[in-house]
Coordinates of C-alpha atoms in Angstrom, one line a residue:
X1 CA 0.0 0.0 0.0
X2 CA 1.1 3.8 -0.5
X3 CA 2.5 5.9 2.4
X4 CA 0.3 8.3 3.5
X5 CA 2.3 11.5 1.5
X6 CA 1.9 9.2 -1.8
X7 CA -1.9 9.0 -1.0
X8 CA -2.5 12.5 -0.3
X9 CA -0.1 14.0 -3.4
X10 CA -2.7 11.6 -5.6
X11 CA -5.6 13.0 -4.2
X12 CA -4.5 16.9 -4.6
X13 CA -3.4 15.9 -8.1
X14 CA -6.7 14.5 -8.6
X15 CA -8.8 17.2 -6.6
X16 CA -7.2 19.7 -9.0
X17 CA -8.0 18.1 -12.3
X18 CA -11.4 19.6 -11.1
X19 CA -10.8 23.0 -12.2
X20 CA -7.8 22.3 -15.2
X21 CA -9.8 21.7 -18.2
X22 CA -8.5 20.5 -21.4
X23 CA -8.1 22.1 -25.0
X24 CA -10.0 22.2 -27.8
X25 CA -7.9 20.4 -30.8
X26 CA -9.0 23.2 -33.8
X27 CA -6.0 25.4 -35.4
X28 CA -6.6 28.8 -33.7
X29 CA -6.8 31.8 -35.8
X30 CA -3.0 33.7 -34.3
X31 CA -3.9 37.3 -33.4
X32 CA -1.7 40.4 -34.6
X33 CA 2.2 40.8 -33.3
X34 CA 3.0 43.4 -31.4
X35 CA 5.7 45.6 -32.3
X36 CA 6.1 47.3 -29.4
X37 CA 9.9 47.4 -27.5
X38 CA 10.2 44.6 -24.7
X39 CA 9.4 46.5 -21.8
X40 CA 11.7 45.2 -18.7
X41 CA 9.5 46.7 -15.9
X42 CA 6.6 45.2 -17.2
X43 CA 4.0 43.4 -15.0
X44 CA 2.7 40.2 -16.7
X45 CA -1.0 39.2 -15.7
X46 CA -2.2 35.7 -16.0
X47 CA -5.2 34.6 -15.2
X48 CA -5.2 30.7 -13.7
X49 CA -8.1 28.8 -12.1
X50 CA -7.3 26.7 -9.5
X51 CA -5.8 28.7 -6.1
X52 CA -3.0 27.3 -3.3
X53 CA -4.8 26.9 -0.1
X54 CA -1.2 27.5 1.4
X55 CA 2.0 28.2 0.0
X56 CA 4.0 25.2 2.1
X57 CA 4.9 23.2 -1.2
X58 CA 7.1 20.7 1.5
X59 CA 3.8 19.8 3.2
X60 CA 1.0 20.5 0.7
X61 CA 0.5 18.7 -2.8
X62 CA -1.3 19.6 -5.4
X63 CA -1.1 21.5 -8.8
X64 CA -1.8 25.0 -7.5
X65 CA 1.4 25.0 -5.9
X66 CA 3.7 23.2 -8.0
X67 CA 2.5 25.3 -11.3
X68 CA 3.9 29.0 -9.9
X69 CA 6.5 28.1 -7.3
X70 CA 8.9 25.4 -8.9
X71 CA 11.2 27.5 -11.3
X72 CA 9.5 30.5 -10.3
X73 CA 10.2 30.8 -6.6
X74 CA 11.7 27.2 -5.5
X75 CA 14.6 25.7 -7.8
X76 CA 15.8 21.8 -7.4
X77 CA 19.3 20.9 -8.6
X78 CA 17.6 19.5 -11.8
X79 CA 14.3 20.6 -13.4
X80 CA 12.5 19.4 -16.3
X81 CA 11.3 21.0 -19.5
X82 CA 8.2 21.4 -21.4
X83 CA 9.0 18.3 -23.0
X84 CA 9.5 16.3 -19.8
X85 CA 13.0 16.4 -20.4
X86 CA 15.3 16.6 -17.4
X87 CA 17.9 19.5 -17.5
X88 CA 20.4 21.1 -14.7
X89 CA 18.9 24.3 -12.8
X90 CA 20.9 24.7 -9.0
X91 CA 23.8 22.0 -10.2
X92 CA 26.1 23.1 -13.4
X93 CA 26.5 19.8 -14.2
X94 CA 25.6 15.9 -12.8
X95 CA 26.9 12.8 -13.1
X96 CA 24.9 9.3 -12.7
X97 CA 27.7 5.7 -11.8
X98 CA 27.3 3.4 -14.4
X99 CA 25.7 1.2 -11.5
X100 CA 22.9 3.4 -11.2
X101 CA 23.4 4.1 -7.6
X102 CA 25.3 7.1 -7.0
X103 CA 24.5 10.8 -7.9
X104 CA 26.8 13.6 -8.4
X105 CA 25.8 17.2 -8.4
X106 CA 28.2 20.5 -9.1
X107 CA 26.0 23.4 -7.9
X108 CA 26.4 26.5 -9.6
X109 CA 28.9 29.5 -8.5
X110 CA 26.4 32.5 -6.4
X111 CA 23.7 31.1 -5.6
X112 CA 22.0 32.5 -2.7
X113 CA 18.3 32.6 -1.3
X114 CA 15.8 35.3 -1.0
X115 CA 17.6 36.5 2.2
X116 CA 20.7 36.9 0.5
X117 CA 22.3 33.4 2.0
X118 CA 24.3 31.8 0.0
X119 CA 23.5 28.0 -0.8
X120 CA 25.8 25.4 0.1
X121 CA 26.2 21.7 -0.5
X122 CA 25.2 22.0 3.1
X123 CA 21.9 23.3 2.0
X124 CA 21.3 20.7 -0.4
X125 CA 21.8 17.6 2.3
X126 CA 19.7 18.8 5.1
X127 CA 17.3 19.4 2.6
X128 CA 17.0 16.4 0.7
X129 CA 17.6 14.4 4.4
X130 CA 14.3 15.9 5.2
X131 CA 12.8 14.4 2.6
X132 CA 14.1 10.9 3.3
X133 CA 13.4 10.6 6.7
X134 CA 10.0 13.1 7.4
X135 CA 6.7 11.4 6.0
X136 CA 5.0 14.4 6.4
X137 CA 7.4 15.7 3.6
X138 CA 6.3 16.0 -0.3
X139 CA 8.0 13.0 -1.9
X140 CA 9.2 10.9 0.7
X141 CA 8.1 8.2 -1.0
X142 CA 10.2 8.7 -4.0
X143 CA 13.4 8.6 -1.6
X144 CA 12.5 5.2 -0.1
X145 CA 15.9 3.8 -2.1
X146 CA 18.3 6.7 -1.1
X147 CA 20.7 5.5 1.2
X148 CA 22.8 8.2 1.9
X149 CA 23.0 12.2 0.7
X150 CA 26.6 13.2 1.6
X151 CA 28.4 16.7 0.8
X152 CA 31.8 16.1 0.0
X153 CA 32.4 19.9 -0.3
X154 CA 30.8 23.1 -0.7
X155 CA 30.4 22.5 -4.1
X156 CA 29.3 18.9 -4.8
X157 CA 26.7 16.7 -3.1
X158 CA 26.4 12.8 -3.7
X159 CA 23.4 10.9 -3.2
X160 CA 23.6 6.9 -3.1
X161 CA 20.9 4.4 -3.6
X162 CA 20.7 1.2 -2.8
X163 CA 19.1 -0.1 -6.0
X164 CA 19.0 1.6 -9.2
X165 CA 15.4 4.0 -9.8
X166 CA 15.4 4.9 -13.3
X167 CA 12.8 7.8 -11.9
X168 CA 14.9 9.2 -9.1
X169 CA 16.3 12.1 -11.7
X170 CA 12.7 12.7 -12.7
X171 CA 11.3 13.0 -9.2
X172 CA 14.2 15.2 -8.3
X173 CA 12.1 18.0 -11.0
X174 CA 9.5 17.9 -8.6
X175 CA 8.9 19.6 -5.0
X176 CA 11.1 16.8 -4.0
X177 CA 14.3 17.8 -5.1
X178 CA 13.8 21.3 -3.9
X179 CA 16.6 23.0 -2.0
X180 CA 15.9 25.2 0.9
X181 CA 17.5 26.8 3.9
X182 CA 18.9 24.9 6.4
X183 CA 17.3 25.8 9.5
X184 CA 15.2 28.3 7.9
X185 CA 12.6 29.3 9.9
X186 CA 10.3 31.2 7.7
X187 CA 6.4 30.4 7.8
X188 CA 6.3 28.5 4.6
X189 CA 2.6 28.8 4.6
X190 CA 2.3 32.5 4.3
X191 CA 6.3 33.5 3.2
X192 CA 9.3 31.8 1.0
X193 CA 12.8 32.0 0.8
X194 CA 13.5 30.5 -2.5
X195 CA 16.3 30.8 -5.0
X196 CA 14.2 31.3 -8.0
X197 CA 14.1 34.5 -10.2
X198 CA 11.0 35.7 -8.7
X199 CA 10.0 36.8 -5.1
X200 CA 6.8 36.7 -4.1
X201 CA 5.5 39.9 -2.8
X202 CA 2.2 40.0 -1.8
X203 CA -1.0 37.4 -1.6
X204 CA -4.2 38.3 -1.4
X205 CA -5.9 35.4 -0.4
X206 CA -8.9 34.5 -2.6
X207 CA -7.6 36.8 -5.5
X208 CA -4.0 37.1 -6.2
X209 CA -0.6 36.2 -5.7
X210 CA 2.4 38.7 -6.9
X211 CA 5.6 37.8 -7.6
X212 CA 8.9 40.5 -8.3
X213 CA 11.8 39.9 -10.2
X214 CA 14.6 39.1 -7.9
X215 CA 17.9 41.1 -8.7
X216 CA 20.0 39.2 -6.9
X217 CA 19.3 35.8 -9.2
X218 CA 22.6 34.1 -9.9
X219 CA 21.0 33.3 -13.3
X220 CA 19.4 35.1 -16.2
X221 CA 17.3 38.2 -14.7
X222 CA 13.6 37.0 -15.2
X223 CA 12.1 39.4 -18.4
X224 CA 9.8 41.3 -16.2
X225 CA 9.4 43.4 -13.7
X226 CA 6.5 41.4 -11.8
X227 CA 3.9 39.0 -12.1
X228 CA 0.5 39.0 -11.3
X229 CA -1.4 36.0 -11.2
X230 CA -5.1 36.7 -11.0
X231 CA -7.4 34.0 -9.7
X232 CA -10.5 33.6 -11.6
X233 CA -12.3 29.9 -10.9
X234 CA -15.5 30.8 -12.9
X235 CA -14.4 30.3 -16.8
X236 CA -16.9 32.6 -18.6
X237 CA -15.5 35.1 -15.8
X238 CA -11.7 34.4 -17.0
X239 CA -12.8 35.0 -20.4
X240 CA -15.0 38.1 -19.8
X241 CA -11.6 39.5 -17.7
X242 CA -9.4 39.0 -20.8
X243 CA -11.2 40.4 -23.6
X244 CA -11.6 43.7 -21.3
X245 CA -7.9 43.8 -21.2
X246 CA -7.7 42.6 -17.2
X247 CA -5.0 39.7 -17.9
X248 CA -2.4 39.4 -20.8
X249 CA -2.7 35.7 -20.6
X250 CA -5.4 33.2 -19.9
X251 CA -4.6 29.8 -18.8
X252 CA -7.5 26.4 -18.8
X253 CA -9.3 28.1 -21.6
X254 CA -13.1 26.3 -21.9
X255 CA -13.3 24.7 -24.9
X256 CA -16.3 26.2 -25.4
X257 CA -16.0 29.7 -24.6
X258 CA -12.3 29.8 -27.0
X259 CA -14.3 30.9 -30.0
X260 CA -15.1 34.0 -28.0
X261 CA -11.6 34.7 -27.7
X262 CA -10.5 33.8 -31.2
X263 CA -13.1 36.2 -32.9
X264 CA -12.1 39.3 -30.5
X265 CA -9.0 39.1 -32.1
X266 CA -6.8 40.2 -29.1
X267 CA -5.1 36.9 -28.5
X268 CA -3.2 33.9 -30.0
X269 CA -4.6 30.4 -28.5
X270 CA -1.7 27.8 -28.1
X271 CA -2.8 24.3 -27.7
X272 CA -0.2 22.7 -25.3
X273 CA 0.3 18.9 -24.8
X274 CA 0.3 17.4 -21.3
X275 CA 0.3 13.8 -19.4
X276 CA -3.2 13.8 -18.7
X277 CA -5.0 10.5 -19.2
X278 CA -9.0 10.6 -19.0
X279 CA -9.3 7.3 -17.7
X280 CA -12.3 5.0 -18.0
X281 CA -11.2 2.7 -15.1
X282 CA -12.6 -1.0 -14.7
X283 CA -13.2 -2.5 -11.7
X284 CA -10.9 -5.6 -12.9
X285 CA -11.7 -7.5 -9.2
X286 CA -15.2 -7.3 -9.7
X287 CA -17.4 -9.4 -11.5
X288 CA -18.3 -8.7 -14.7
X289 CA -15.6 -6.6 -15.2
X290 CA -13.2 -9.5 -14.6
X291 CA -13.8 -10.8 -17.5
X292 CA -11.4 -9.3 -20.2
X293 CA -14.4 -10.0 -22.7
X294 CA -16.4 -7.5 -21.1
X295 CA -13.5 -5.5 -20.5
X296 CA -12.4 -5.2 -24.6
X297 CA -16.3 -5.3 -25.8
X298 CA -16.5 -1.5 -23.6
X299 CA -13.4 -0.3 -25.3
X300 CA -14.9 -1.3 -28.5
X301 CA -18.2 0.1 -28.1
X302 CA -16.5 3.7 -27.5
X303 CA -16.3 6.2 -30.6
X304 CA -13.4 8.1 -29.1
X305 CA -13.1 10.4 -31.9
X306 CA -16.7 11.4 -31.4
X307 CA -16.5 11.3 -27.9
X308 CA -13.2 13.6 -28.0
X309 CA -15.6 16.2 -30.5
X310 CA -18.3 16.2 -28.1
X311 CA -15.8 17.2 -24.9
X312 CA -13.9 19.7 -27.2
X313 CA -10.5 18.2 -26.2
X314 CA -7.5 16.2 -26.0
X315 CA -6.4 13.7 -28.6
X316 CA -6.8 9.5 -28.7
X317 CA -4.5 7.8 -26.7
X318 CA -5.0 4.0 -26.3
X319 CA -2.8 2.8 -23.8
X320 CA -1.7 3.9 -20.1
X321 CA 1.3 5.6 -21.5
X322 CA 0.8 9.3 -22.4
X323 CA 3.4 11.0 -25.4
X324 CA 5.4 12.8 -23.1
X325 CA 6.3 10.1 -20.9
X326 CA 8.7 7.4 -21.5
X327 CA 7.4 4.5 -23.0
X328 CA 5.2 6.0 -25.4
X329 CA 4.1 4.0 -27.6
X330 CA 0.9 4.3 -30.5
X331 CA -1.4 1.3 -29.4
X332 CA -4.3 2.1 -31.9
X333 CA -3.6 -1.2 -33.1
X334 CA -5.2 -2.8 -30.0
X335 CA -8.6 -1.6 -30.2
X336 CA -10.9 0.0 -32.4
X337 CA -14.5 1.4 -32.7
X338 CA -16.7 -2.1 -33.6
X339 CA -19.7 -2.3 -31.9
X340 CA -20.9 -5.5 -33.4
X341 CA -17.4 -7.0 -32.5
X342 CA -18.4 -5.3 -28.6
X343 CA -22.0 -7.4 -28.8
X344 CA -20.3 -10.6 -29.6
X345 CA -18.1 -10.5 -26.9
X346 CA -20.4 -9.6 -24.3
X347 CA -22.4 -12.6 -25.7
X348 CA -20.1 -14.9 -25.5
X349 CA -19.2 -13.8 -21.9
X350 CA -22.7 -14.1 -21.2
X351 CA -23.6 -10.4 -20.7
X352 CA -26.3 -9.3 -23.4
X353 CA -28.4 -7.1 -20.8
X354 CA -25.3 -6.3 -18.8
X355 CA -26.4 -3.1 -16.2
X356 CA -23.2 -0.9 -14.9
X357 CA -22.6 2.0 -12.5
X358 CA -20.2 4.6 -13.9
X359 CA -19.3 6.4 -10.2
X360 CA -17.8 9.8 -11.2
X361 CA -16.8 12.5 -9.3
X362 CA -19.2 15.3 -10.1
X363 CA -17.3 17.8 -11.0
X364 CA -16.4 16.5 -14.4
X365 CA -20.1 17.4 -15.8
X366 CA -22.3 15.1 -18.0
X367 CA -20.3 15.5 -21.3
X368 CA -18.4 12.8 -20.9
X369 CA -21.0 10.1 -18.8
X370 CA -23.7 11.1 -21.6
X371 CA -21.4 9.6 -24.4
X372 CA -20.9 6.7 -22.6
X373 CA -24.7 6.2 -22.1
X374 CA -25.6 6.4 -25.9
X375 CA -22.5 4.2 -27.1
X376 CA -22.7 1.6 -24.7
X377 CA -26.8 1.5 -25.1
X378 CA -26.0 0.8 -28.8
X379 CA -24.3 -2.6 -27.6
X380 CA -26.8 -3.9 -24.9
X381 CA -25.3 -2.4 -22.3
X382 CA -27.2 -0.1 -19.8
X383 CA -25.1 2.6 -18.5
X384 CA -26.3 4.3 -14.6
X385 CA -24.1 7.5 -13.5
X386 CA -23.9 7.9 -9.7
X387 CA -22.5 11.2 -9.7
X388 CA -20.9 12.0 -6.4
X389 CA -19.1 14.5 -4.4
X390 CA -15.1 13.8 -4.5
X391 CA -14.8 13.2 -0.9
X392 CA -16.9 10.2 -1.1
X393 CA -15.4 9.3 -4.8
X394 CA -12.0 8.5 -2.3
X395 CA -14.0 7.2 0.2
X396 CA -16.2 4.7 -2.3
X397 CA -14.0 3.9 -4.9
X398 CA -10.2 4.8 -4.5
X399 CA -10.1 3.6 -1.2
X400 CA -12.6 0.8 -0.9
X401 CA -12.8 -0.1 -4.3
X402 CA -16.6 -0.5 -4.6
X403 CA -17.4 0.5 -7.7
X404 CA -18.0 -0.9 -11.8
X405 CA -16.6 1.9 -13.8
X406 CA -15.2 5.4 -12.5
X407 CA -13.6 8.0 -14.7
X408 CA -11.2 10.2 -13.7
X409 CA -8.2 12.5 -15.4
X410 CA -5.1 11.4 -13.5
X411 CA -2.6 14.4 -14.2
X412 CA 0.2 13.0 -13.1
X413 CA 3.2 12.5 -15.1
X414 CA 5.2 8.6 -15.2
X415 CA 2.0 7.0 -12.9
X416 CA 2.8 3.5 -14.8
X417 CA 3.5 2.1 -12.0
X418 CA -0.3 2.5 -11.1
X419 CA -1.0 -0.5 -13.5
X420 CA 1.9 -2.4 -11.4
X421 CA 0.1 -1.9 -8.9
X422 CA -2.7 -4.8 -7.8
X423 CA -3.9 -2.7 -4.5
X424 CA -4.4 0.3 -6.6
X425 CA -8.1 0.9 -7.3
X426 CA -8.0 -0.7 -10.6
X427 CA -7.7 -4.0 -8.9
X428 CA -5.7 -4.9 -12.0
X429 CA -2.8 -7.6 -11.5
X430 CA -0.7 -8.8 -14.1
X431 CA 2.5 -10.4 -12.8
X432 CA 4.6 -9.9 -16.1
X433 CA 3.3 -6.3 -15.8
X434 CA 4.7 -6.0 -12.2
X435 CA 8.3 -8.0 -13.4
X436 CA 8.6 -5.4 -16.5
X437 CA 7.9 -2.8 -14.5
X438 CA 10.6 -3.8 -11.9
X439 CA 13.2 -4.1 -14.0
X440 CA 11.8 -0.7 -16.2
X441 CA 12.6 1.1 -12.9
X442 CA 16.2 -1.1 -12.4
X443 CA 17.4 -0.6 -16.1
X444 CA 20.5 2.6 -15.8
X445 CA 19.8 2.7 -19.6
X446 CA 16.9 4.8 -20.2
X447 CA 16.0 4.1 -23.5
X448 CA 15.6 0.1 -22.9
X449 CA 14.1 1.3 -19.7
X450 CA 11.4 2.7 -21.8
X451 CA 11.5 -0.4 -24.2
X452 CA 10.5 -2.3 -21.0
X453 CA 7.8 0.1 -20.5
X454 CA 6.5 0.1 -23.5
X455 CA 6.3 -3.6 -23.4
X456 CA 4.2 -3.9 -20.2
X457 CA 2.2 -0.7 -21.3
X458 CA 1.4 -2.6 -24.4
X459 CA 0.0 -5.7 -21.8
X460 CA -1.9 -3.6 -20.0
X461 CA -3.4 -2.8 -23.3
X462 CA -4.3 -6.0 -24.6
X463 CA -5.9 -6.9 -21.6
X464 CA -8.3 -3.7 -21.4
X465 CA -6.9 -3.0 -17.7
X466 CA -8.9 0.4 -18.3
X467 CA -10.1 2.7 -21.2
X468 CA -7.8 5.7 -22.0
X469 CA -10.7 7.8 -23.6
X470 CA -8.3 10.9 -24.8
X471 CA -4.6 12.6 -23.8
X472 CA -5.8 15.9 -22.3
X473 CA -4.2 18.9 -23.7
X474 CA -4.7 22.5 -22.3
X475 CA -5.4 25.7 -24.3
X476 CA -4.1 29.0 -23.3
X477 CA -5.1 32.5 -24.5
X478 CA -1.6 34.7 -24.8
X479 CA -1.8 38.5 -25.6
X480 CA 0.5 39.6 -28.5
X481 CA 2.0 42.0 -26.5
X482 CA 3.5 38.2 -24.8
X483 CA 6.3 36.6 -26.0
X484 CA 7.7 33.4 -24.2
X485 CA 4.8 31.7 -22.5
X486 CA 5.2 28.2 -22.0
X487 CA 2.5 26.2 -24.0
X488 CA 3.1 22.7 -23.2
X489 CA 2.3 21.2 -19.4
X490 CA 1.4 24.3 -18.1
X491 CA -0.6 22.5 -16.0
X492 CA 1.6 21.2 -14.0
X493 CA 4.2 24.4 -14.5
X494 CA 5.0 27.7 -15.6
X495 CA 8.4 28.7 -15.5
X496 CA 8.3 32.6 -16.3
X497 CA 11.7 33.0 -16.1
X498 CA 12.0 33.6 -19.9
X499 CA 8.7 35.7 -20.8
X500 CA 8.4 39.3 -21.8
X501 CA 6.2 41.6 -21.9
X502 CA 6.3 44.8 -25.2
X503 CA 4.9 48.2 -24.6
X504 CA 1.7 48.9 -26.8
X505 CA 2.0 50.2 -30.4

């Protein structure tokens, strides 16, 4: 079973699919370019959804947090891209044993915090020891192999496992590997003292949070003045407060409300990629849904291209293994749209006038559940939708398991191992899925790591463990008068680091 940080980190990251919607798939129409001078005392507004109920990113989990504080204000000694690719940040350099097992990190030359402290190795250590031994800490789990976290100098830190973890690296991208003070005794709720190039300067709770550029960054100077993120959880609202000019960018665009925002003409819409699976999960411990019969005739009964027109997002994505993640690999070949196929498996397992509960937390709308009901009618198969509130979604079905079908967007990014998993709520076990995984994770060589993935991602596949019903993607509004703005996994991230802001014409 998880720890109780793994179990709380899933349930923010699911909590705040709630309010990060995904993109609509259509070419936007790109609105005019600026050509305005880059003004460097800018302040850039963005207008999000979903707010932090605290800024403590060490104790609290969640999306809210992790999207403006890592890059921003928090830095790790490695971070990851918009690609999922990892890349240096507090080390200049890094070094992995051809073993797998030990770590080595150069930090950078002047970095200090937002005190003005300069970061040590020392730093690093009592950091990352927090992490190991605390439960309460974010990530804890991921530093179950670490053995030791040494500092050999000033300069270099090693950490040791004591088995290989081909996603150590990653999880060192996330709150995880972040580096703070050593004995730091600022109110983490309310305060920081990162390293990042932004400082945050004000929060007022229920509306904003405002960051400054901070001038004593040991990196690039950030290309504005100050950011201004502007919370706005009702979407027509967002929309309404961009085309008056209020923000310069709009993240978690509705699909339906972009073609209000592409015909004002004031704003380019990026569609941006991301690991979100929408994820038709099968009860596979539960009778009838133990059948794998049953299991492939629901896959084929699904039109997913229809069902991803009708939601206005994401792209098909037929295995457990989204495109940005290791592993990847295009499983249309599995399963199709072939609803007679669907009715002669479901007669053969018996199941004609099969009746099913899809439980689904209710804040995912009727979009989706209504699709289901009208393809899955067309097979034989009646469809119910007990829509509930989340806390007794956990409660019914991740933690008790009593449930047929559920459908959920799981956000997080390399959750394979959930399929490895046969206490996870899927109730799926699959012992060459569990051995492929293990030695995925053991492999030092990354890419037949993912060849091991793939393999077991493919399994899970063929034996309809779930329905992946689309790859979410997210669609964000950017001012012209914006250059830089991240457009891929933005819901997970925004480094701002990089974006600029021109005066008007």
């Amino acid at each position: 079973m998880f720890r109780r940080s793994r179990r709380v980190a899933l349930i923010s990251a699911l909590a705040a699919t709630a309010v990060i919607l995904s993109a609509c798939s259509g070419s936007p129409q790109p609105a005019a370019t600026s050509t305005g001078e880059v003004d460097p005392d800018a302040t850039l507004h963005v207008g999000l959804v979903l707010e932090p109920t605290n800024l403590d990113i060490r104790h609290t989990s969640g999306a809210a947090l992790e999207q403006i504080l890592i890059d921003n204000i928090y830095e790790g000694l490695v971070t990851r891209t918009q690609d999922n690719e990892i890349e240096a940040r507090i080390a200049s350099d890094y070094s992995v044993s051809d073993d797998g097992l030990t770590y080595s990190f150069t930090l950078n030359d002047g970095v200090v915090f937002h005190d003005g402290s300069p970061l040590t190795s020392a730093d690093v250590v009592a950091s990352y020891e927090q992490v190991r031994t605390d439960e309460t800490i974010q990530g804890n789990a991921e530093f179950a192999s670490v053995s030791s976290i040494t500092a050999p100098d000033e300069k270099t830190v090693e950490i040791v496992l004591s088995e290989p973890n081909q996603n150590f690296l990653f999880a060192l991208t996330g709150p995880a590997g972040l580096v703070f003070k050593s004995g730091d005794t600022t109110d983490l709720q309310t305060a920081e003292n990162g390293t990042g190039p932004f400082t945050l300067t004000r929060w007022n709770k229920g509306s904003t949070i405002t960051f400054a550029r901070s001038d004593a960054y040991w990196g690039e100077p950030a290309g504005v003045a100050s950011v201004e993120f502007q919370y706005i959880p009702d979407f027509t609202a967002g929309v309404n407060a961009a085309i008056a000019g209020d923000v310069d960018v709009l993240t978690a665009v509705d699909p339906n409300l972009a073609p209000q925002l592409e015909d004002s003409g004031d704003f380019t819409l990026t569609t941006g990629r991301t690991t979100d699976k929408a994820t038709l999960a099968f009860n596979n411990a539960k009778a009838p849904l133990d059948d794998v019969r049953v299991r492939e005739a629901l896959r084929l009964a699904i039109d997913h291209d229809a069902l991803i027109e009708a939601a206005g997002a994401g792209t098909p994505l037929y295995g457990p293994i989204p495109e940005l993640d290791p592993g990847y690999e295009d499983l249309s070949d599995v399963v199709s749209y072939d609803p007679e196929r669907a009715k002669e498996l479901l007669a053969e397992a018996g199941q004609e006038d099969l009746e099913l509960t899809l439980t689904i937390p209710s804040f995912y709308g009727t979009t989706v559940p209504k699709v289901l009901i009208s393809d899955f009618a067309k097979v034989g198969v009646t469809l119910d939708v007990d829509s509930v509130e989340f806390a007794t979604w956990l409660e019914d079905v991740y933690t008790n398991h009593d449930y047929d079908l559920s459908y959920v967007l799981h956000v997080e990014p390399r959750d394979f191992g959930n399929f490895a998993n046969p206490d996870y709520y899927f109730g799926y076990d699959n012992a060459e899925v569990q051995s492929l995984y293990a030695e995925a994770l053991a492999e030092v060589d990354p890419d037949k790591s993912a060849d091991l993935l793939a393999q077991a991602a493919r399994i899970v596949s063929e034996d309809h463990a779930a329905d992946w019903l689309y790859n979410g993607q997210t669609i964000t509004a950017v001012a012209p008068i914006v250059t830089g703005f991240p457009e891929d996994s933005i819901n997970s991230r925004i480094n701002l680091a990089g974006v600029t802001v021109s005066s008007a014409e």
